[in-house]
CSV table of C-alpha atoms in Angstrom, one decimal:
chain,number,residue,atom,x,y,z
F,1,UNK,CA,43.8,61.6,-40.4
F,2,UNK,CA,44.5,64.4,-42.8
F,3,UNK,CA,43.1,63.7,-46.3
F,4,UNK,CA,45.6,66.0,-47.9
F,5,UNK,CA,48.3,64.1,-49.9
F,6,UNK,CA,52.0,65.0,-49.8
F,7,UNK,CA,53.0,66.9,-52.9
F,8,UNK,CA,49.6,68.3,-53.7
F,9,UNK,CA,49.5,71.9,-55.0
F,10,UNK,CA,47.7,74.4,-52.9
F,11,UNK,CA,44.9,74.4,-55.4
F,12,UNK,CA,44.6,70.6,-55.2
F,13,UNK,CA,44.6,70.7,-51.4
F,14,UNK,CA,41.9,73.4,-51.4
F,15,UNK,CA,39.8,71.4,-53.8
F,16,UNK,CA,40.2,68.3,-51.7
F,17,UNK,CA,39.4,70.2,-48.5
F,18,UNK,CA,36.2,71.7,-50.1
F,19,UNK,CA,35.1,68.2,-51.3
F,20,UNK,CA,35.6,66.7,-47.9
F,21,UNK,CA,33.7,69.6,-46.3
F,22,UNK,CA,30.8,69.1,-48.7
F,23,UNK,CA,30.8,65.4,-48.0
F,24,UNK,CA,30.8,66.0,-44.2
F,25,UNK,CA,27.9,68.5,-44.6
F,26,UNK,CA,25.9,66.1,-46.7
F,27,UNK,CA,26.5,63.3,-44.2
F,28,UNK,CA,25.3,65.5,-41.3
F,29,UNK,CA,22.1,66.4,-43.3
F,30,UNK,CA,21.2,62.7,-43.7
F,31,UNK,CA,22.2,61.7,-40.2
F,32,UNK,CA,25.4,59.8,-41.1
F,33,UNK,CA,28.0,60.1,-38.4
F,34,UNK,CA,31.4,61.5,-39.4
F,35,UNK,CA,32.9,58.2,-38.0
F,36,UNK,CA,30.8,56.2,-40.5
F,37,UNK,CA,31.6,58.6,-43.3
F,38,UNK,CA,35.3,58.2,-42.5
F,39,UNK,CA,34.9,54.4,-42.5
F,40,UNK,CA,33.3,54.5,-46.0
F,41,UNK,CA,36.0,56.9,-47.4
F,42,UNK,CA,38.7,54.6,-46.0
F,43,UNK,CA,37.0,51.6,-47.8
F,44,UNK,CA,36.8,53.6,-51.0
F,45,UNK,CA,40.5,54.4,-50.7
F,46,UNK,CA,41.4,50.8,-49.9
F,47,UNK,CA,39.4,49.6,-53.0
F,48,UNK,CA,41.2,52.1,-55.2
F,49,UNK,CA,44.5,50.9,-53.9
F,50,UNK,CA,43.6,47.3,-54.6
F,51,UNK,CA,42.2,48.1,-58.0
F,52,UNK,CA,45.4,49.9,-59.0
F,53,UNK,CA,47.5,47.0,-57.7
F,54,UNK,CA,45.4,44.5,-59.7
F,55,UNK,CA,45.6,46.6,-62.9
F,56,UNK,CA,49.3,47.2,-62.7
F,57,UNK,CA,50.3,43.6,-61.7
F,58,UNK,CA,47.6,41.4,-63.4
F,59,UNK,CA,46.3,43.3,-66.3
F,60,UNK,CA,49.0,45.6,-67.7
F,61,UNK,CA,52.2,44.3,-66.1
F,62,UNK,CA,53.6,47.8,-65.4
F,63,UNK,CA,54.9,49.2,-62.1
F,64,UNK,CA,52.1,50.9,-60.2
F,65,UNK,CA,54.0,54.2,-60.2
F,66,UNK,CA,53.8,54.2,-64.0
F,67,UNK,CA,50.2,53.1,-64.3
F,68,UNK,CA,48.6,56.6,-64.8
F,69,UNK,CA,51.1,57.5,-67.6
F,70,UNK,CA,50.7,54.1,-69.2
F,71,UNK,CA,46.9,54.4,-69.3
F,72,UNK,CA,47.1,58.0,-70.5
F,73,UNK,CA,49.2,57.0,-73.5
F,74,UNK,CA,47.0,54.0,-74.2
F,75,UNK,CA,43.9,56.2,-74.2
F,76,UNK,CA,45.6,58.7,-76.5
F,77,UNK,CA,46.3,56.0,-79.0
F,78,UNK,CA,42.6,54.9,-79.2
F,79,UNK,CA,40.7,56.1,-82.3
F,80,UNK,CA,38.5,59.1,-81.5
F,81,UNK,CA,34.8,58.8,-82.1
F,82,UNK,CA,33.3,61.7,-84.0
């Protein structure tokens, strides 16, 4: 499995690679196998996918592909706290 996502910029890919390397190093330090770390990361990814699906279908009623833009616009419309 490659954690890099299609369409990422080289900077995004490098940042993701560094983050995964830091996670792997931390896992080794505490005795967590890389297999277990991969299992946990897959679960986090699955949870994110399901959360996005739920938000797009059940909460906001927008296509998932438009969810990020929809939320960005909604957040921009909120009054700012000073």
